């Protein structure tokens, strides 16, 4: 966009159509240039009212739509998403900054959730017991909740919303999505395509804005459940505030993911995997590996040497150039925060083996770029180890045993993902069994569960009882109802019984 053009104004998606916003606006930047490319209107109270009205009107018919009819719409949606993959990925890269191939990866993982949701007829089948008592049959069914909402972070503008709404909608709910204000365009495109696939108006809505809009959603008693993904302090406050109004809540928070490298690991394989897991998407992934825990000095020396040369070779630049490994960070604030953490690491005594700061890219001087950074000799108490940094910094911690590595991981406040690189099956099994983390990889650095399993961390990485997508999503987005039914034969009356009914 040239400096004389007026930025496009983004609004909302309500009742099956785009709706211009009238509230105050926020800037949406292109992180590769630092330019404001779009403006985003924050929803006013009246607009939230409108969206709740649309979702509420749509609910009665949608809940009664047979699951296989819902699945037919989901099938068409999957096809439309695939046909429009390039446009959605361009929108992601323009606002998030990640390289196009990475945007494609996240969208495909989101489409996999749509595919899983296509099996809703099977997934929603209830439970039945004939002759639960004399002449008594009993069954449980799973009923839609009503209007449910999703609040999502900037780092996966398509995939994280798709962790939520396809399953919620397949279960018969209507959905209100509040995407990140930093990269909202992908969500608006996803909504438009769902309407094109035949989704009735009002079943899927997008309302834009920041904290204020989130608070309106949390406090509205007509909304039955909230799925949240974002940073831990916000996740915790969302969990508490939404629970107070009686909502069902799942709030997924931040992370600090460790990879253990054992002395017997295939080091080439481990280093390859760590490069993608630590620096892919500029480290802005909740499953990013940000700590490599090397068991033994020799393992650490070799790993650091290999990593250092690979980190120096990372190609950093605009995400639209397919040659690049890493795009920019999301914002100027993020760049400042990450530079600050590098200073803290140095002050606290860690050894900065590769320094990616002060990266200047000709033609993209205003972009939020930073190169890859590698710290060695990091200790457990340093802030670069204890805090989630959410940037391209990999910390190497040196330990002498697997137990020592596991203690460090188990003491950490987060418990999202972890992995071990080893050739020793017994060590891998011991690690998987005893590590206090929700998603574990063995020779897999990013153990993000496939759509038919659920995604969720432990400890302060998830507030709530149920993980997101997969089988847990059926439980989260429905309410169990259990029926007990008896049809006594004519004249077969038992008379009054005052003891508690039992078989
Ligand atoms: P964030 O917590 O700043 O924002 C997430 C959402 O909450 C956004 O929609 C935002 O508008 C809203 N929000 C922000 N501040 C708020 C407030 N004070 N009150 C109410 N709502 C508020 O997160 P982010 O920076 O967009 O995303 C990065 C974070 O998300 C990282 O911590 C990352 O680990 C986490 N994340 C976690 C997972 C997971 O599955 N556990 C997945 C992706 C991202």
Coordinates of C-alpha atoms and ligand atoms in Angstrom, one line a residue:
X1 CA 0.0 0.0 0.0
X2 CA 1.4 3.4 -0.9
X3 CA 1.6 6.1 1.8
X4 CA -1.2 8.1 0.2
X5 CA -3.8 5.2 0.1
X6 CA -6.4 5.1 2.9
X7 CA -6.1 1.8 4.9
X8 CA -9.0 -0.6 4.4
X9 CA -11.4 -0.6 7.3
X10 CA -12.3 -4.1 8.7
X11 CA -15.5 -4.6 10.6
X12 CA -17.3 -7.7 11.7
X13 CA -19.2 -10.7 10.3
X14 CA -22.7 -10.9 11.7
X15 CA -25.7 -13.0 10.6
X16 CA -24.1 -14.3 7.4
X17 CA -22.8 -11.0 6.1
X18 CA -19.9 -8.5 6.4
X19 CA -20.9 -5.7 8.7
X20 CA -19.0 -2.4 8.6
X21 CA -17.9 -1.4 12.1
X22 CA -18.6 1.9 13.7
X23 CA -16.6 1.8 16.9
X24 CA -13.1 3.2 17.5
X25 CA -10.4 1.8 15.3
X26 CA -7.1 0.0 15.9
X27 CA -4.2 -0.1 13.5
X28 CA -3.4 -3.4 11.8
X29 CA 0.3 -3.5 10.7
X30 CA 2.2 -5.4 8.1
X31 CA 5.1 -6.6 10.3
X32 CA 7.4 -6.9 7.4
X33 CA 7.2 -3.2 6.7
X34 CA 6.0 -1.7 9.9
X35 CA 3.3 0.1 7.9
X36 CA -0.4 0.4 8.9
X37 CA -2.1 -1.5 6.2
X38 CA -5.6 -1.8 7.6
X39 CA -7.8 -0.4 10.4
X40 CA -10.0 -2.5 12.6
X41 CA -13.2 -1.3 14.1
X42 CA -13.8 -2.4 17.7
X43 CA -17.3 -3.6 18.3
X44 CA -19.7 -1.3 20.2
X45 CA -22.1 -2.7 22.8
X46 CA -24.9 -2.4 20.2
X47 CA -22.9 -4.5 17.7
X48 CA -22.3 -7.2 20.3
X49 CA -26.1 -7.1 21.0
X50 CA -26.6 -7.6 17.2
X51 CA -24.3 -10.6 17.1
X52 CA -25.9 -12.3 20.1
X53 CA -29.3 -11.7 18.5
X54 CA -28.1 -13.3 15.2
X55 CA -26.6 -16.3 17.0
X56 CA -29.6 -16.7 19.2
X57 CA -32.1 -16.6 16.3
X58 CA -30.0 -19.2 14.4
X59 CA -29.7 -21.6 17.3
X60 CA -33.2 -23.2 17.4
X61 CA -33.0 -24.4 13.7
X62 CA -29.3 -25.3 13.8
X63 CA -29.6 -27.5 16.9
X64 CA -32.4 -29.4 15.2
X65 CA -30.5 -29.8 11.9
X66 CA -29.6 -33.5 11.6
X67 CA -25.9 -34.0 12.2
X68 CA -25.4 -35.5 8.8
X69 CA -26.8 -32.4 7.2
X70 CA -24.4 -30.3 9.2
X71 CA -21.6 -32.6 8.0
X72 CA -22.6 -32.0 4.4
X73 CA -22.0 -28.3 4.9
X74 CA -18.7 -29.1 6.6
X75 CA -17.7 -31.2 3.6
X76 CA -18.4 -28.3 1.2
X77 CA -16.6 -25.9 3.6
X78 CA -13.5 -28.1 3.5
X79 CA -13.5 -28.0 -0.3
X80 CA -13.9 -24.2 -0.3
X81 CA -11.1 -23.8 2.2
X82 CA -8.8 -25.9 0.0
X83 CA -9.8 -23.9 -3.1
X84 CA -9.1 -20.6 -1.3
X85 CA -5.9 -21.7 0.5
X86 CA -3.7 -19.1 -1.3
X87 CA -5.9 -16.2 -0.5
X88 CA -6.2 -17.1 3.2
X89 CA -2.4 -17.7 3.5
X90 CA -1.7 -14.3 1.9
X91 CA -3.9 -12.7 4.5
X92 CA -2.2 -14.5 7.3
X93 CA 1.3 -13.5 6.1
X94 CA 0.4 -9.9 5.4
X95 CA -0.7 -9.4 9.0
X96 CA 1.2 -12.0 11.0
X97 CA 4.4 -12.0 9.0
X98 CA 5.0 -15.7 9.0
X99 CA 6.4 -17.3 5.8
X100 CA 3.7 -18.4 3.4
X101 CA 4.6 -22.1 3.7
X102 CA 4.1 -21.9 7.4
X103 CA 0.8 -20.2 6.9
X104 CA -0.2 -23.1 4.7
X105 CA 0.9 -25.5 7.4
X106 CA -1.4 -23.9 10.0
X107 CA -4.3 -23.7 7.6
X108 CA -4.0 -27.4 6.7
X109 CA -4.0 -28.3 10.4
X110 CA -7.1 -26.3 10.8
X111 CA -8.7 -28.0 7.8
X112 CA -8.0 -31.3 9.5
X113 CA -10.3 -30.3 12.3
X114 CA -13.0 -29.6 9.8
X115 CA -12.4 -33.1 8.4
X116 CA -12.8 -34.6 11.9
X117 CA -15.9 -32.5 12.4
X118 CA -17.4 -34.1 9.2
X119 CA -17.7 -37.3 11.3
X120 CA -20.1 -35.6 13.6
X121 CA -22.9 -38.2 13.1
X122 CA -20.6 -40.8 14.5
X123 CA -19.0 -38.6 17.2
X124 CA -22.4 -37.4 18.6
X125 CA -23.9 -40.9 19.0
X126 CA -25.1 -41.3 22.5
X127 CA -24.9 -44.2 24.9
X128 CA -27.8 -46.7 25.4
X129 CA -28.6 -49.4 27.9
X130 CA -31.5 -51.6 27.3
X131 CA -33.0 -53.2 30.4
X132 CA -31.1 -50.8 32.7
X133 CA -33.8 -52.0 35.2
X134 CA -36.9 -54.1 34.9
X135 CA -38.6 -52.9 31.7
X136 CA -36.5 -49.8 31.9
X137 CA -34.2 -48.5 29.1
X138 CA -31.8 -45.7 29.7
X139 CA -29.8 -43.5 27.3
X140 CA -27.6 -40.5 27.3
X141 CA -27.5 -37.9 24.6
X142 CA -25.3 -34.9 24.0
X143 CA -27.2 -31.7 23.4
X144 CA -25.8 -28.4 22.1
X145 CA -25.2 -25.7 24.6
X146 CA -26.5 -22.7 22.7
X147 CA -24.3 -19.7 21.9
X148 CA -20.6 -20.3 22.5
X149 CA -17.7 -17.9 22.0
X150 CA -14.0 -18.2 21.1
X151 CA -11.3 -15.7 21.8
X152 CA -8.0 -16.3 20.0
X153 CA -4.4 -15.2 19.9
X154 CA -2.4 -13.6 17.1
X155 CA 0.1 -16.4 16.4
X156 CA -2.3 -18.8 14.5
X157 CA -4.9 -16.5 13.0
X158 CA -6.6 -19.4 11.1
X159 CA -5.6 -22.6 13.0
X160 CA -6.5 -21.7 16.5
X161 CA -10.0 -20.4 15.6
X162 CA -10.4 -23.6 13.7
X163 CA -9.5 -25.6 16.8
X164 CA -12.8 -24.3 18.1
X165 CA -15.6 -23.3 15.7
X166 CA -15.8 -26.3 13.4
X167 CA -16.4 -28.7 16.3
X168 CA -18.7 -26.3 18.2
X169 CA -20.8 -25.7 15.2
X170 CA -20.8 -29.4 14.2
X171 CA -22.2 -30.1 17.7
X172 CA -25.2 -27.8 17.0
X173 CA -24.1 -24.6 18.7
X174 CA -23.9 -21.1 17.2
X175 CA -20.5 -19.4 17.5
X176 CA -19.1 -16.0 18.1
X177 CA -15.4 -15.6 17.4
X178 CA -13.3 -12.7 18.7
X179 CA -10.0 -13.0 16.8
X180 CA -6.8 -11.3 17.7
X181 CA -6.9 -7.6 16.9
X182 CA -3.5 -7.9 15.3
X183 CA -4.4 -10.2 12.4
X184 CA -8.1 -10.4 12.0
X185 CA -8.5 -10.8 8.2
X186 CA -8.1 -14.6 8.1
X187 CA -11.1 -15.0 10.5
X188 CA -13.3 -12.8 8.3
X189 CA -12.4 -14.9 5.3
X190 CA -13.1 -18.1 7.1
X191 CA -16.5 -16.8 8.0
X192 CA -17.4 -15.7 4.5
X193 CA -16.4 -19.1 3.1
X194 CA -18.6 -20.9 5.6
X195 CA -21.6 -19.0 4.5
X196 CA -20.7 -19.8 0.9
X197 CA -20.6 -23.5 1.9
X198 CA -24.3 -23.2 2.9
X199 CA -24.0 -22.5 6.7
X200 CA -27.2 -20.8 7.8
X201 CA -26.8 -17.1 8.7
X202 CA -26.0 -16.4 12.3
X203 CA -24.4 -19.8 13.0
X204 CA -20.9 -18.4 12.7
X205 CA -20.1 -14.8 13.5
X206 CA -17.0 -12.8 14.0
X207 CA -16.8 -9.7 16.2
X208 CA -13.7 -7.7 16.4
X209 CA -12.1 -5.6 19.1
X210 CA -9.8 -5.8 22.1
X211 CA -10.1 -6.3 25.8
X212 CA -13.4 -4.4 26.2
X213 CA -15.2 -6.6 23.7
X214 CA -13.8 -9.7 25.4
X215 CA -15.1 -8.5 28.7
X216 CA -18.6 -7.9 27.2
X217 CA -18.5 -11.5 26.0
X218 CA -17.4 -12.9 29.3
X219 CA -20.1 -11.1 31.3
X220 CA -23.0 -11.9 29.0
X221 CA -25.1 -14.7 30.5
X222 CA -26.6 -15.6 27.2
X223 CA -23.3 -17.0 26.1
X224 CA -23.0 -20.5 27.5
X225 CA -19.3 -21.4 27.0
X226 CA -16.0 -19.7 26.2
X227 CA -12.9 -21.3 24.6
X228 CA -9.8 -19.1 25.0
X229 CA -6.3 -19.4 23.7
X230 CA -3.6 -16.8 24.6
X231 CA -1.1 -15.9 27.2
X232 CA -1.3 -17.3 30.7
X233 CA -2.1 -14.2 32.8
X234 CA -5.1 -13.5 30.4
X235 CA -6.1 -17.1 30.3
X236 CA -6.3 -17.3 34.1
X237 CA -8.3 -14.1 34.3
X238 CA -10.7 -15.2 31.5
X239 CA -11.2 -18.5 33.3
X240 CA -12.1 -16.8 36.6
X241 CA -14.3 -14.1 35.1
X242 CA -16.2 -16.3 32.7
X243 CA -16.7 -19.0 35.3
X244 CA -18.4 -16.4 37.6
X245 CA -21.2 -16.1 35.1
X246 CA -21.7 -19.9 35.1
X247 CA -20.0 -20.4 31.7
X248 CA -18.2 -23.5 30.8
X249 CA -14.6 -22.4 30.2
X250 CA -11.4 -23.8 28.7
X251 CA -8.5 -21.3 28.7
X252 CA -5.3 -22.4 27.1
X253 CA -2.3 -20.3 28.1
X254 CA 1.4 -19.9 27.5
X255 CA 4.3 -22.3 27.4
X256 CA 8.0 -23.0 27.8
X257 CA 8.8 -26.2 26.0
X258 CA 11.9 -28.2 26.6
X259 CA 13.6 -30.7 24.3
X260 CA 15.9 -33.2 26.1
X261 CA 18.8 -34.4 24.0
X262 CA 20.3 -37.7 25.3
X263 CA 23.9 -38.7 24.7
X264 CA 22.7 -41.5 22.4
X265 CA 20.4 -39.3 20.2
X266 CA 20.8 -39.0 16.5
X267 CA 22.2 -35.5 16.7
X268 CA 21.6 -34.5 13.1
X269 CA 18.0 -35.5 13.4
X270 CA 17.6 -33.7 16.7
X271 CA 19.3 -30.5 15.4
X272 CA 17.2 -30.5 12.3
X273 CA 14.0 -30.9 14.3
X274 CA 15.1 -28.2 16.8
X275 CA 15.8 -25.7 14.1
X276 CA 12.2 -25.8 12.9
X277 CA 10.7 -26.1 16.3
X278 CA 12.7 -23.2 17.9
X279 CA 12.9 -20.7 15.0
X280 CA 9.9 -21.6 12.8
X281 CA 7.3 -18.8 12.8
X282 CA 10.0 -16.7 14.6
X283 CA 9.5 -18.7 17.8
X284 CA 6.0 -17.4 18.1
X285 CA 4.3 -20.8 18.7
X286 CA 2.9 -22.1 21.9
X287 CA 4.6 -25.4 21.1
X288 CA 7.9 -23.9 20.0
X289 CA 11.0 -25.5 21.7
X290 CA 12.7 -22.7 23.6
X291 CA 15.0 -24.8 25.8
X292 CA 17.3 -27.7 24.7
X293 CA 18.4 -29.6 27.8
X294 CA 21.5 -31.5 26.8
X295 CA 22.5 -34.5 28.9
X296 CA 26.3 -34.6 29.3
X297 CA 28.9 -32.1 28.4
X298 CA 29.9 -33.8 25.2
X299 CA 26.3 -33.8 24.0
X300 CA 26.0 -30.1 24.8
X301 CA 29.2 -29.2 23.1
X302 CA 28.3 -31.0 19.9
X303 CA 24.7 -29.8 19.9
X304 CA 25.8 -26.1 20.4
X305 CA 28.4 -26.3 17.6
X306 CA 25.9 -27.7 15.1
X307 CA 23.1 -25.4 16.2
X308 CA 25.3 -22.3 16.1
X309 CA 26.3 -22.8 12.5
X310 CA 22.7 -23.5 11.5
X311 CA 21.3 -20.5 13.4
X312 CA 23.8 -18.2 11.7
X313 CA 22.6 -19.5 8.3
X314 CA 18.8 -18.8 8.9
X315 CA 17.3 -16.8 6.1
X316 CA 15.3 -14.0 7.6
X317 CA 13.0 -11.7 5.5
X318 CA 9.5 -11.1 4.4
X319 CA 7.2 -14.1 4.7
X320 CA 6.1 -13.5 1.1
X321 CA 9.5 -14.6 -0.1
X322 CA 9.4 -18.4 -0.2
X323 CA 13.2 -18.6 0.2
X324 CA 13.0 -17.3 3.8
X325 CA 13.0 -19.5 6.9
X326 CA 11.7 -16.9 9.3
X327 CA 9.6 -13.8 8.8
X328 CA 9.4 -10.8 11.2
X329 CA 8.0 -10.7 14.7
X330 CA 4.4 -9.5 15.1
X331 CA 5.1 -6.0 16.5
X332 CA 7.5 -3.4 17.5
X333 CA 6.7 -4.2 21.1
X334 CA 7.6 -7.8 20.6
X335 CA 10.9 -6.8 19.1
X336 CA 11.7 -4.6 22.0
X337 CA 10.7 -7.3 24.5
X338 CA 12.9 -9.9 22.9
X339 CA 15.9 -7.5 22.7
X340 CA 15.3 -6.9 26.4
X341 CA 15.3 -10.6 27.2
X342 CA 18.6 -11.0 25.4
X343 CA 20.0 -8.2 27.6
X344 CA 18.6 -10.0 30.7
X345 CA 20.2 -13.3 29.6
X346 CA 23.6 -11.6 29.2
X347 CA 23.3 -9.8 32.6
X348 CA 22.4 -13.0 34.3
X349 CA 25.5 -14.8 33.0
X350 CA 24.3 -16.9 30.0
X351 CA 26.6 -17.1 27.0
X352 CA 25.1 -15.6 23.8
X353 CA 26.6 -17.9 21.1
X354 CA 24.6 -16.4 18.2
X355 CA 23.3 -12.8 18.4
X356 CA 20.5 -12.0 16.0
X357 CA 19.9 -8.5 17.1
X358 CA 20.1 -5.4 15.0
X359 CA 19.2 -7.1 11.8
X360 CA 18.7 -4.6 9.0
X361 CA 17.1 -5.7 5.8
X362 CA 17.5 -3.4 2.8
X363 CA 14.0 -2.3 1.7
X364 CA 12.4 -3.5 4.9
X365 CA 14.0 -1.2 7.4
X366 CA 10.7 -0.6 9.2
X367 CA 9.9 -4.3 9.6
X368 CA 10.1 -6.1 13.0
X369 CA 13.0 -8.4 12.0
X370 CA 15.4 -10.2 14.3
X371 CA 17.8 -13.0 13.5
X372 CA 18.0 -16.3 15.4
X373 CA 19.5 -16.2 18.8
X374 CA 21.3 -19.1 20.7
X375 CA 22.2 -19.0 24.4
X376 CA 24.4 -21.6 26.0
X377 CA 25.0 -22.3 29.7
X378 CA 21.5 -21.1 30.7
X379 CA 20.5 -22.0 34.3
X380 CA 17.1 -22.8 35.6
X381 CA 16.6 -19.5 37.5
X382 CA 17.5 -17.1 34.7
X383 CA 14.5 -15.2 33.3
X384 CA 15.3 -16.4 29.8
X385 CA 14.5 -19.9 31.2
X386 CA 11.6 -19.1 33.5
X387 CA 9.6 -16.8 31.3
X388 CA 7.8 -17.4 28.0
X389 CA 9.7 -15.2 25.6
X390 CA 7.8 -16.0 22.4
X391 CA 10.6 -15.2 20.0
X392 CA 13.5 -16.8 18.2
X393 CA 15.7 -17.6 21.2
X394 CA 16.9 -21.1 22.0
X395 CA 18.4 -21.7 25.4
X396 CA 20.8 -24.6 26.0
X397 CA 20.8 -26.0 29.6
X398 CA 23.5 -28.4 30.5
X399 CA 22.7 -31.3 32.9
X400 CA 24.4 -34.6 33.8
X401 CA 21.4 -37.0 33.8
X402 CA 17.9 -37.6 32.5
X403 CA 16.5 -37.3 36.0
X404 CA 18.1 -33.9 36.3
X405 CA 16.6 -32.8 33.0
X406 CA 13.2 -34.1 34.0
X407 CA 13.3 -32.3 37.4
X408 CA 13.9 -29.0 35.6
X409 CA 11.0 -29.5 33.3
X410 CA 8.7 -30.7 36.0
X411 CA 9.5 -27.7 38.2
X412 CA 8.6 -25.3 35.5
X413 CA 5.3 -23.4 35.8
X414 CA 4.2 -24.4 32.3
X415 CA 3.4 -27.9 31.0
X416 CA 2.4 -27.5 27.4
X417 CA 4.8 -29.6 25.2
X418 CA 8.1 -31.4 25.5
X419 CA 10.1 -34.0 23.7
X420 CA 13.1 -36.3 24.1
X421 CA 15.7 -37.3 21.5
X422 CA 17.1 -40.7 22.1
X423 CA 17.6 -44.2 20.7
X424 CA 16.8 -45.7 24.1
X425 CA 13.2 -47.0 24.2
X426 CA 13.3 -47.5 28.0
X427 CA 14.5 -43.9 28.6
X428 CA 11.8 -42.6 26.2
X429 CA 9.2 -44.6 28.0
X430 CA 10.3 -43.5 31.4
X431 CA 10.3 -39.8 30.2
X432 CA 6.9 -40.1 28.7
X433 CA 5.4 -41.7 31.8
X434 CA 6.8 -39.3 34.4
X435 CA 7.1 -35.9 32.8
X436 CA 4.5 -33.4 34.0
X437 CA 3.6 -32.1 30.6
X438 CA 0.4 -32.5 28.5
X439 CA 1.9 -33.3 25.1
X440 CA 5.1 -35.3 24.7
X441 CA 7.2 -36.1 21.7
X442 CA 9.7 -38.9 21.3
X443 CA 12.1 -37.8 18.5
X444 CA 9.3 -35.4 17.5
X445 CA 9.9 -31.8 18.4
X446 CA 6.4 -30.4 17.9
X447 CA 4.1 -33.1 19.2
X448 CA 0.9 -31.2 18.2
X449 CA -1.8 -33.8 18.4
X450 CA -3.7 -34.7 15.2
X451 CA -7.3 -33.6 14.9
X452 CA -8.7 -36.9 16.3
X453 CA -6.8 -36.4 19.6
X454 CA -7.2 -33.4 21.8
X455 CA -4.7 -30.6 22.4
X456 CA -4.0 -29.3 25.9
X457 CA -1.2 -28.6 28.3
X458 CA -0.9 -29.2 32.0
X459 CA -0.2 -26.9 34.9
X460 CA -0.4 -23.1 34.0
X461 CA -0.8 -23.9 30.3
X462 CA -4.5 -24.8 30.6
X463 CA -7.2 -23.6 32.9
X464 CA -10.3 -25.9 32.8
X465 CA -10.9 -29.6 32.6
X466 CA -11.1 -30.3 28.9
X467 CA -8.6 -29.9 26.1
X468 CA -9.4 -28.4 22.8
X469 CA -10.5 -30.1 19.5
X470 CA -10.6 -34.0 19.2
X471 CA -12.9 -36.1 21.5
X472 CA -12.7 -33.5 24.3
X473 CA -14.4 -31.0 22.1
X474 CA -17.6 -33.1 21.9
X475 CA -17.7 -33.1 25.7
X476 CA -16.9 -29.4 25.9
X477 CA -19.4 -28.2 23.4
X478 CA -22.3 -30.4 24.5
X479 CA -24.3 -31.1 27.6
X480 CA -25.1 -34.6 28.6
X481 CA -28.7 -35.5 29.2
X482 CA -29.6 -39.0 30.5
X483 CA -33.1 -40.4 30.0
X484 CA -34.6 -43.3 31.9
X485 CA -37.8 -44.7 30.4
X486 CA -40.3 -47.3 31.4
X487 CA -43.4 -48.5 29.6
X488 CA -45.2 -50.8 32.0
X489 CA -47.6 -53.3 30.4
X490 CA -51.2 -52.5 30.8
X491 CA -52.4 -53.3 34.3
X492 CA -48.8 -53.9 35.5
X493 CA -48.8 -51.2 38.1
X494 CA -46.5 -51.8 41.0
X495 CA -48.1 -49.5 43.5
X496 CA -46.2 -47.0 45.6
X497 CA -42.6 -47.9 46.6
X498 CA -40.9 -45.8 49.3
X499 CA -37.5 -47.3 49.2
X500 CA -34.9 -45.7 46.8
X501 CA -35.3 -47.3 43.4
X502 CA -32.7 -50.0 42.8
X503 CA -32.5 -53.1 40.6
Ligands
LIG1 P1 -2.9 -12.5 24.4 O1 -3.2 -13.2 25.7 O2 -2.3 -11.2 24.5 O3 -4.3 -12.3 23.6 C1 -5.2 -13.4 23.3 C2 -6.6 -12.8 23.1 O4 -7.0 -12.2 24.3 C3 -6.7 -11.8 22.0 O5 -7.9 -12.0 21.3 C4 -6.8 -10.4 22.8 O6 -7.6 -9.5 22.2 C5 -7.4 -10.9 24.1 N1 -6.9 -10.1 25.3 C6 -5.7 -9.5 25.4 N2 -5.6 -8.9 26.6 C7 -6.7 -9.0 27.2 C8 -7.2 -8.6 28.5 N3 -6.5 -7.9 29.3 N4 -8.5 -9.0 28.8 C9 -9.2 -9.7 27.9 N5 -8.8 -10.1 26.7 C10 -7.6 -9.8 26.4 O7 -2.1 -13.5 23.5 P2 -1.3 -13.2 22.2 O8 -0.1 -12.3 22.4 O9 -2.3 -12.8 21.1 O10 -0.8 -14.7 21.8 C11 0.4 -15.2 22.3 C12 0.1 -16.1 23.5 O11 -0.8 -17.1 23.2 C13 1.4 -16.8 24.0 O12 1.4 -16.7 25.4 C14 1.2 -18.2 23.5 O13 1.8 -19.2 24.2 C15 -0.3 -18.4 23.7 N6 -0.8 -19.5 22.9 C16 -1.2 -20.6 23.5 C17 -1.6 -21.7 22.8 C18 -2.0 -23.0 23.5 O14 -2.5 -23.8 22.8 N7 -1.7 -23.1 24.8 C19 -1.8 -21.6 21.4 C20 -1.4 -20.4 20.8 C21 -1.0 -19.3 21.5

